[in-house]
Coordinates of C-alpha atoms and ligand atoms in Angstrom, one line a residue:
X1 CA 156.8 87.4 -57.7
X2 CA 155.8 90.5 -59.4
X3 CA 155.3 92.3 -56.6
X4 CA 158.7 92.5 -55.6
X5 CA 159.8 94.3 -59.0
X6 CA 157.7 97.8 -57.4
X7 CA 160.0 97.5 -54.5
X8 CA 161.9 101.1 -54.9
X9 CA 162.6 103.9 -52.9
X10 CA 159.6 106.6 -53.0
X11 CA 159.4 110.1 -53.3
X12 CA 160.0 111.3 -50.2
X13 CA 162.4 108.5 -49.0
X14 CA 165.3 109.3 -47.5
X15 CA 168.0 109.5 -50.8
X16 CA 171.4 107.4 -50.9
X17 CA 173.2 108.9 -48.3
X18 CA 170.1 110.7 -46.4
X19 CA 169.7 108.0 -43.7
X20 CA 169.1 109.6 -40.3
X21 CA 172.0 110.8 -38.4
X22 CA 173.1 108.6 -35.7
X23 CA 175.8 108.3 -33.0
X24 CA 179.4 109.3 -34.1
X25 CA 182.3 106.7 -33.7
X26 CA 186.1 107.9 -34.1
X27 CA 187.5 106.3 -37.7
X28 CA 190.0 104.6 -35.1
X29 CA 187.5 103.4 -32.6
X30 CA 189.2 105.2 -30.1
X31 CA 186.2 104.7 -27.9
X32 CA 186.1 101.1 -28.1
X33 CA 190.4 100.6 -27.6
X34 CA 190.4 103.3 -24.7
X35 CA 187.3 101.6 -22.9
X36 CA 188.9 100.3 -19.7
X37 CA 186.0 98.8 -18.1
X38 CA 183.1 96.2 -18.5
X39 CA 180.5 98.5 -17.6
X40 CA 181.9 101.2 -20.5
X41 CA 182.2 98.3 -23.2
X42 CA 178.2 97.5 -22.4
X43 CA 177.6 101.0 -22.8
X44 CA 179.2 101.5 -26.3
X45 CA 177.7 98.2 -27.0
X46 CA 174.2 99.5 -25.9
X47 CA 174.6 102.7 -27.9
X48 CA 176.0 101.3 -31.1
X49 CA 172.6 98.4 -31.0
X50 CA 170.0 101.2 -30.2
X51 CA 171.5 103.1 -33.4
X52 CA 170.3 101.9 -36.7
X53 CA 172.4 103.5 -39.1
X54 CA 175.5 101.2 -38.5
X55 CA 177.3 103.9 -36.0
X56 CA 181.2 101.3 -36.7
X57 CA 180.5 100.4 -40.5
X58 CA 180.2 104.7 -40.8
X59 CA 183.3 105.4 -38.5
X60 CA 184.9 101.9 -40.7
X61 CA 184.2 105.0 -44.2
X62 CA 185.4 107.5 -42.7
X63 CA 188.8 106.0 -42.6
X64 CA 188.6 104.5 -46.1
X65 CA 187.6 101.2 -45.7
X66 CA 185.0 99.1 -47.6
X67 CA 182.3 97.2 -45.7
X68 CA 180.6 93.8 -46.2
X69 CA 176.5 92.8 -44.8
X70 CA 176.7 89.5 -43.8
X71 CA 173.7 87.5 -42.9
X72 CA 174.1 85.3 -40.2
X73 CA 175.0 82.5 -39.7
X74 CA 177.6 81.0 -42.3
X75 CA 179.2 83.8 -44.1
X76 CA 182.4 82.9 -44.0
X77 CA 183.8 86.4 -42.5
X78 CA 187.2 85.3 -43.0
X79 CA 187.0 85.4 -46.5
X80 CA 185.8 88.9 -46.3
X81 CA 188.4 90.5 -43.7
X82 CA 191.1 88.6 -46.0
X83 CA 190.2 91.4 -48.5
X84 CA 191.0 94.5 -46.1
X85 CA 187.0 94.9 -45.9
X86 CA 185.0 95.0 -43.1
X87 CA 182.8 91.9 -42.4
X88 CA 179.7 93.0 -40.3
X89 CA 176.9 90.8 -39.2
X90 CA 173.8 92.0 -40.5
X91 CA 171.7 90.7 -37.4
X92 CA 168.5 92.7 -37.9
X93 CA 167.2 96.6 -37.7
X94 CA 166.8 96.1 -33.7
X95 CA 164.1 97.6 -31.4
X96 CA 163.9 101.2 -32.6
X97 CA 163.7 100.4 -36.5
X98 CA 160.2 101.4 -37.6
X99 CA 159.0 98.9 -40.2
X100 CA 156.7 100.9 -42.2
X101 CA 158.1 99.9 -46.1
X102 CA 158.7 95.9 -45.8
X103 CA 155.4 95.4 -44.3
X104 CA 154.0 96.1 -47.6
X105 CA 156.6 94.0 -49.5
X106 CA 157.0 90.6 -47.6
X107 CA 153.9 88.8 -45.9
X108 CA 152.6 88.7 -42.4
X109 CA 154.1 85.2 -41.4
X110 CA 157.7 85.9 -41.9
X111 CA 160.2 86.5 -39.4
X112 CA 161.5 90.0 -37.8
X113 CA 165.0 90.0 -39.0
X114 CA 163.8 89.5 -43.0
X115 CA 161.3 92.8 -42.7
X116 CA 163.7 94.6 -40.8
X117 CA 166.8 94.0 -43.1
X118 CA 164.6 94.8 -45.7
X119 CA 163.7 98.3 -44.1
X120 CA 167.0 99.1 -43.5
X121 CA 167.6 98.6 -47.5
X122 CA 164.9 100.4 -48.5
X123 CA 165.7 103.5 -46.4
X124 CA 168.9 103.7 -47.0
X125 CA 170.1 102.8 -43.8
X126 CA 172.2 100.0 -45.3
X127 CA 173.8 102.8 -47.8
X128 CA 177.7 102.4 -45.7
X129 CA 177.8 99.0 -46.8
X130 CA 179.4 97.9 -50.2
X131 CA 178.1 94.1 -50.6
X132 CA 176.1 91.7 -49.0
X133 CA 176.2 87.8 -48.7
X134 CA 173.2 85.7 -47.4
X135 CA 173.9 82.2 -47.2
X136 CA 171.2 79.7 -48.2
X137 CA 170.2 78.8 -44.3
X138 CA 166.2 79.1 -45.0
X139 CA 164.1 79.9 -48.0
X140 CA 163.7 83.8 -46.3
X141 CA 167.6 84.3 -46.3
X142 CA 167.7 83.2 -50.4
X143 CA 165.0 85.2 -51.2
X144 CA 166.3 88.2 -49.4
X145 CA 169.2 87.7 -51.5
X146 CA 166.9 88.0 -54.9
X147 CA 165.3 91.4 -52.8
X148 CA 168.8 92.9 -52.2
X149 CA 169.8 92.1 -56.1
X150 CA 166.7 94.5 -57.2
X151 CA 166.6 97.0 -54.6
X152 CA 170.1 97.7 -54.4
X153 CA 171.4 96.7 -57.7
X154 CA 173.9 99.0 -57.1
X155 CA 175.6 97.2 -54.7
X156 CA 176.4 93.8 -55.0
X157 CA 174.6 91.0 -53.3
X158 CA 175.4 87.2 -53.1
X159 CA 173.8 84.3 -51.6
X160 CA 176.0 81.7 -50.6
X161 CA 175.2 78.0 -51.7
X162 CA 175.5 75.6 -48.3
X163 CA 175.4 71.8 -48.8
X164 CA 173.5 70.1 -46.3
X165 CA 174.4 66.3 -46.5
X166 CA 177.8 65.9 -44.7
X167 CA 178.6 63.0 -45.7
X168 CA 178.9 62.7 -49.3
X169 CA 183.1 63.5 -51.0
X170 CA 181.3 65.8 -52.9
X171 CA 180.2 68.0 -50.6
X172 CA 184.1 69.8 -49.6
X173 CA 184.5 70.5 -53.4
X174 CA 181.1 71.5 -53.7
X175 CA 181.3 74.3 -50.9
X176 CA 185.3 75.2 -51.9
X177 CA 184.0 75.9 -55.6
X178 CA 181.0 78.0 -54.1
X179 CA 183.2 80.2 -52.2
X180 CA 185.2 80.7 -54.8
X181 CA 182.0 82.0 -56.6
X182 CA 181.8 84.3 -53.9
X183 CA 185.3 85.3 -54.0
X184 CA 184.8 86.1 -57.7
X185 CA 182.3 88.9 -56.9
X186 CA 184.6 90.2 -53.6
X187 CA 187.5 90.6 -56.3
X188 CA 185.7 93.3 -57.6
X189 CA 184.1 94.4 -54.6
X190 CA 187.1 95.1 -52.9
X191 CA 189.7 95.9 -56.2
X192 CA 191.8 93.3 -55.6
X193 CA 192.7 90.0 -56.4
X194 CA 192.2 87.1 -53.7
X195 CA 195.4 85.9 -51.5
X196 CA 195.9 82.2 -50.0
X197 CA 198.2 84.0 -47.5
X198 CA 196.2 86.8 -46.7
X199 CA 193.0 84.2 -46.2
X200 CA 195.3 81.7 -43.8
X201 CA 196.0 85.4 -41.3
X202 CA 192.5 86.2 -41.3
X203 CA 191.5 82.3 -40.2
X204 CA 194.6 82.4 -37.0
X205 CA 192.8 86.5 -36.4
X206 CA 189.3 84.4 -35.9
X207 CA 190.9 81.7 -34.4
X208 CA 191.8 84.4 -32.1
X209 CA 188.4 85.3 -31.2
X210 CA 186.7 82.2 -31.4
X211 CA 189.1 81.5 -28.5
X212 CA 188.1 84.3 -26.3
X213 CA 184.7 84.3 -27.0
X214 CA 184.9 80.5 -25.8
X215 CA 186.2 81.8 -22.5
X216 CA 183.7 84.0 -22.1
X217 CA 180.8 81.3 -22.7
X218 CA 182.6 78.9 -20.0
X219 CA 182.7 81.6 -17.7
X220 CA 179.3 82.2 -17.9
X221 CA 178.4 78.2 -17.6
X222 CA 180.3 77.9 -14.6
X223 CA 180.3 80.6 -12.9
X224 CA 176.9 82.4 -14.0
X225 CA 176.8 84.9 -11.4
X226 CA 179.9 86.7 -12.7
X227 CA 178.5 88.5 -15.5
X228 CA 175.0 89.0 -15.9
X229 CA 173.3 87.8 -19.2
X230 CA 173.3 91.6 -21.1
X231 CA 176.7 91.5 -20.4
X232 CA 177.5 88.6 -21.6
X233 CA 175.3 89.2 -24.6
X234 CA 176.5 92.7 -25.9
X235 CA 180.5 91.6 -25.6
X236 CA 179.8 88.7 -28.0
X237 CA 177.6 91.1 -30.0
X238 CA 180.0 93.7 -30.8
X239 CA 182.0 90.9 -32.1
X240 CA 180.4 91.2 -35.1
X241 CA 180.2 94.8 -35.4
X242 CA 183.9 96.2 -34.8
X243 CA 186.9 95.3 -36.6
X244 CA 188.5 92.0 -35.0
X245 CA 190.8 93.7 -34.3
X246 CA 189.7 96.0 -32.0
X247 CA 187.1 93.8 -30.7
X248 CA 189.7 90.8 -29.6
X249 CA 191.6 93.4 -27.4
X250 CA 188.0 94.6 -25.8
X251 CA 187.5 90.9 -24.7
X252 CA 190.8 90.2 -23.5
X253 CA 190.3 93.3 -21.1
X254 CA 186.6 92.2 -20.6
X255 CA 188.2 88.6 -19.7
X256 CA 191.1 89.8 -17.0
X257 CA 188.1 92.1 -15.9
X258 CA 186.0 89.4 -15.4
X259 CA 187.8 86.7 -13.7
X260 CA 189.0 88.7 -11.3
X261 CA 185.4 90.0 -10.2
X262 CA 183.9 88.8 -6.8
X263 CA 180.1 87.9 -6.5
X264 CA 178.6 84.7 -5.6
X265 CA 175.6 83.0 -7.4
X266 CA 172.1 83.7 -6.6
X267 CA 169.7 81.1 -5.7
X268 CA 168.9 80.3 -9.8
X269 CA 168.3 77.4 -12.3
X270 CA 170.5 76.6 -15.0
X271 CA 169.1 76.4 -17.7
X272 CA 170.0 76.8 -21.9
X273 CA 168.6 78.4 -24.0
X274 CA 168.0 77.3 -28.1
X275 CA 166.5 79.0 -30.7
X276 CA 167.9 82.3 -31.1
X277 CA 170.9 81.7 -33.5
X278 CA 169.5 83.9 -36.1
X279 CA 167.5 86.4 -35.1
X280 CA 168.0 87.7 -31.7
X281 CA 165.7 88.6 -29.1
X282 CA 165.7 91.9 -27.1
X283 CA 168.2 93.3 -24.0
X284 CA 164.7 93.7 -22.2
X285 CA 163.3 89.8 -22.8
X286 CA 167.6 88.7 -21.9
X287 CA 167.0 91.0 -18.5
X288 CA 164.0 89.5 -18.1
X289 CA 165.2 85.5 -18.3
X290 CA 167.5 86.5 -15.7
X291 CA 165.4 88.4 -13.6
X292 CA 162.7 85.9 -13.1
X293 CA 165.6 83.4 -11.6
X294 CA 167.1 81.6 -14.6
X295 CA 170.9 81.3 -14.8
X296 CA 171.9 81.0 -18.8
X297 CA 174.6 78.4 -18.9
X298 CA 174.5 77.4 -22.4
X299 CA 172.8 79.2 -25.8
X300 CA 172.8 79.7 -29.0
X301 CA 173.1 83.7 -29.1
X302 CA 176.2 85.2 -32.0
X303 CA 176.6 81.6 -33.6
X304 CA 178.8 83.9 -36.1
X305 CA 181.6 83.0 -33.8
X306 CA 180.7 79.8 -32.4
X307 CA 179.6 77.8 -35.3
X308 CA 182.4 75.8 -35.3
X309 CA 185.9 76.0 -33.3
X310 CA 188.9 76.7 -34.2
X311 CA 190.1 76.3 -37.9
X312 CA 193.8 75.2 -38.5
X313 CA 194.5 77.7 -42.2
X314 CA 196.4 74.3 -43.4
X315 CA 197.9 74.5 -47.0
X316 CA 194.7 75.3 -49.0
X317 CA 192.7 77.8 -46.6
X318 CA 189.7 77.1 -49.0
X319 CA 189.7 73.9 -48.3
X320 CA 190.2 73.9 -44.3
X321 CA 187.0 76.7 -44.2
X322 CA 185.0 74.5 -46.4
X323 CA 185.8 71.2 -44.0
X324 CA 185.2 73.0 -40.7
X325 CA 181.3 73.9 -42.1
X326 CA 180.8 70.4 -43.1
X327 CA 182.4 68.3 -39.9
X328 CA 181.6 70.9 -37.6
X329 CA 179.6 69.1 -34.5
X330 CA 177.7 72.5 -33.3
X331 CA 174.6 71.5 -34.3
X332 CA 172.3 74.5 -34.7
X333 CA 168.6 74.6 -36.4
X334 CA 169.9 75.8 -39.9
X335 CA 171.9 72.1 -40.1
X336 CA 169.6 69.7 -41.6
X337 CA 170.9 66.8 -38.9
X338 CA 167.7 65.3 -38.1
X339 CA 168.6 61.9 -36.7
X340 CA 171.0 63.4 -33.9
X341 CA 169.3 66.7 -32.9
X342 CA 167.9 64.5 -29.6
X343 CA 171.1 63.1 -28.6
X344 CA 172.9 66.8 -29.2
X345 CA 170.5 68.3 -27.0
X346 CA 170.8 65.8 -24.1
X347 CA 174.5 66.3 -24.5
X348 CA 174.3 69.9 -24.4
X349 CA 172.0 69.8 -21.0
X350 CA 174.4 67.5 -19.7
X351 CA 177.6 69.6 -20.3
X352 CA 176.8 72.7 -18.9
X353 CA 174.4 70.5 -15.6
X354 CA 171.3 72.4 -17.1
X355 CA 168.0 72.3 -15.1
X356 CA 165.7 73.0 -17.8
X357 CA 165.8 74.3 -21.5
X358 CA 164.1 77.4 -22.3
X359 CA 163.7 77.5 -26.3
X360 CA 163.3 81.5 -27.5
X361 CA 162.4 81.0 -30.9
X362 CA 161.8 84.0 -33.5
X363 CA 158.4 84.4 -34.9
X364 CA 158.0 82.1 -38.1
X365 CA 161.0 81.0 -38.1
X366 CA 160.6 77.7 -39.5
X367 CA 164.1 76.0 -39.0
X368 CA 164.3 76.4 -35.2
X369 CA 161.0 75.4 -34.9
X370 CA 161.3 72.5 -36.9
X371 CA 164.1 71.6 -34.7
X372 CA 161.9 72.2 -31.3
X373 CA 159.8 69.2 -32.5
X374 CA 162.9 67.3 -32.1
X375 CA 164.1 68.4 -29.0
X376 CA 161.0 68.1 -26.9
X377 CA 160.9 64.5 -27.5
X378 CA 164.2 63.9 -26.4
X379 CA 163.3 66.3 -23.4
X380 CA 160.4 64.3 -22.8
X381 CA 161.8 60.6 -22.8
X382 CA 164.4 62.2 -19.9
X383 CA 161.8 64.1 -18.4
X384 CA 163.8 67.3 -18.3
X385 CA 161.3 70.5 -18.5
X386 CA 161.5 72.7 -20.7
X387 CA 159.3 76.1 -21.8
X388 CA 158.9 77.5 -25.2
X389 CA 158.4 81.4 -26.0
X390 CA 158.4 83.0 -29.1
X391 CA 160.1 86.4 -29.8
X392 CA 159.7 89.4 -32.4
X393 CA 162.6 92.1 -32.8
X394 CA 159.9 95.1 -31.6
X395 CA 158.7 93.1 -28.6
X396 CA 156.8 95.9 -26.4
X397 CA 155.1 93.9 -23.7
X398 CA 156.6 91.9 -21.6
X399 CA 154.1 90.4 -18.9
X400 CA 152.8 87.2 -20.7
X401 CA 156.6 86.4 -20.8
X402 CA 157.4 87.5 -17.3
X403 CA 154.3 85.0 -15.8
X404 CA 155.6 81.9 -18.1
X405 CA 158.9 82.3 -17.1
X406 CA 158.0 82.6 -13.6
X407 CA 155.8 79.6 -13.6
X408 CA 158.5 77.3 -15.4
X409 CA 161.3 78.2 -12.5
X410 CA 158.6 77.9 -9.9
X411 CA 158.1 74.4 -11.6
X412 CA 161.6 73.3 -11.2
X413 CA 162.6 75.0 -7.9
X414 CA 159.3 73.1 -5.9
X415 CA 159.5 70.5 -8.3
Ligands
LIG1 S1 165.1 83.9 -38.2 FE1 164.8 81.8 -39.0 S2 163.4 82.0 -40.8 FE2 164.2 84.1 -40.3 S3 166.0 84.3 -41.7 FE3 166.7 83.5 -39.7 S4 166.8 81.3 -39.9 FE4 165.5 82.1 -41.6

């Protein structure tokens, strides 16, 4: 793709360094340790996600640390925090990124999240960050990879080899000896040498997390009306943006917080919602679910901490990371599980006593819609309803989505 070689910053693009001043965190993240309340944490949360320039990955610099882009949804982030850097999921440029370089780089049918990552490179927005790793979920996340390695060949950029048949003995060597391919390149990234003990902490520090941000989701299947859905959303999401250890204290306040709050469920449908495990869709189109009368009791939103549970270190770390990927039953549209994507989604609408699925796909992108083929058949033969809508990161408009939604829990309610 020759194209792709005249990718470069331009006269008149913001230099290494230049990219536009943002909000300012404290190099301790004294903000986010100090905030005492639900409604603060949504407000830094809100802040940091309206700020492109990475406002944690900065404060992370300022206090001497490296930082790591990873793509969603497989990095393994352990591997990364086990080297004292700071793994951050790289989960698109957001609503107030103006695409005006990528455009002219990618083509028109491609999702948000690839144009807008690729913004963020070209204009230097991405300049806090030290390395990247995209792993192979979707021909757009390996070619970004190949994008990265020419437009930022200063920094180094990896894409992460996942096997896709689960069943063969091959397939835990396979993945072990690919992230050990990684770790080759985070050796040097980080100046040090890779350490079996200091991998096994980082995997009981997720463990950690995974466990609260499990709470969190059961909460909000059974009793929905606790938190709303932005809430919910922006705790998970800062999950990937703050050091663990910051953000597992903010959830266990956000948890005690939470349970103890009083407010009864409206008169709304259950439903989940699939699609979104990549790219994710807007505060204003989550408000909106909500707002039309649809309770979200199951979903696919952050799947950096929910693709599998939790993972016991065991006596080769390596090995145990490697073996969670492959036996891991969260089955998400980036698994190539064809044959039981039906019965996973009727087990999913069961578990959490959904009333419908809602499936928010991103524009063009090819694995969850793939899936949705899948899905609606099993849907179908159980006549469960179900509504598909399509989202883009710079949604503007609302009102088409505001009338489907409406009509689908009209549907069910007089159904
Ligand atoms: S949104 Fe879909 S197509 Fe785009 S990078 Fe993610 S998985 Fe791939």
């Amino acid at each position: 793709m020759p194209e792709l070689l005249q990718i470069r910053r331009l006269a008149g693009d913001p230099e290494e360094g230049d990219a536009p001043a943002g909000i300012e965190i404290s190099p301790d993240f004294r903000e986010f340790r100090e905030a005492d309340s639900v409604e603060k944490m949504v407000r830094l949360a809100q802040e940091v996600l309206a700020d492109p320039t990475f406002p944690t990955v900065r404060a992370w610099r300022k206090a001497g640390g490296k930082a790591v882009g990873c793509f969603p949804v497989y990095t393994p982030q352990e591997i990364v925090h086990s080297f004292g850097m700071l793994p951050v999921a790289m989960q698109g440029g957001g609503e107030n990124l103006e695409i005006s370089r990528a455009d002219a780089a990618l083509g028109s049918f491609l999702c948000s999240i690839s144009k807008s990552t690729l913004e963020m490179a070209l204009t230097g927005l991405l300049d806090p960050f030290d390395a990247f790793v995209f792993p192979y979920i979707c021909d757009v996340s390996r070619n970004l990879d190949g994008i990265f390695a020419r437009v930022v060949p200063q920094r180094p950029s990896h894409m992460l080899h996942l096997p896709q048949n689960f069943t063969s003995p091959a397939t835990i060597p396979f993945l072990v000896s690919e992230y050990r391919r990684l770790i080759e390149k985070l050796e040097r990234v980080a100046g040090r040498p890779f350490s079996q003990e200091d991998l096994r902490a980082s995997l009981e520090l997720f463990n950690r997390q995974r466990e609260l941000v499990d709470r969190l989701a059961t909460m909000k299947r059974d009793s929905p009306g606790k938190l709303s859905l932005v809430e919910y959303y922006l705790l998970l999401r800062l999950g990937g943006l703050l050091p663990r250890e910051v953000h597992i204290p903010l959830l266990e306040r956000a948890l005690t917080e939470l349970e103890g709050r009083e407010r009864k469920n409206k008169d709304a449908i259950r439903v989940i919602v699939i699609g979104p495990f990549c790219e994710q869709p807007t505060l204003e189109l989550l408000q909106l679910v909500e707002d039309v009368g649809c309770y979200v009791v199951g979903e696919e939103f952050q799947m950096v901490h929910r693709w599998c549970s939790s993972i016991a270190p065991g006596a080769d770390p390596l090995e145990s990371l490697a073996t969670a990927y492959v036996r891991t039953p969260v089955d998400i549209g980036v698994r190539s599980t064809p044959t039981t994507k039906g019965a996973a989604v009727l087990a999913r609408v069961d578990a959490s006593k959904a009333q419908g699925v809602l499936f928010l796909t991103a524009k063009f992108c090819e694995p969850a819609l793939e899936d949705v083929v899948l899905y609606r058949r099993a849907l179908e033969r159980r006549g469960l309803p179900y509504l598909h809508m399509e989202f883009e990161e710079k949604s503007t408009t609302y009102e088409q989505a505001r009338l489907q939604l409406e009509t689908f829990v009209e549907s069910i309610l007089f159904n």
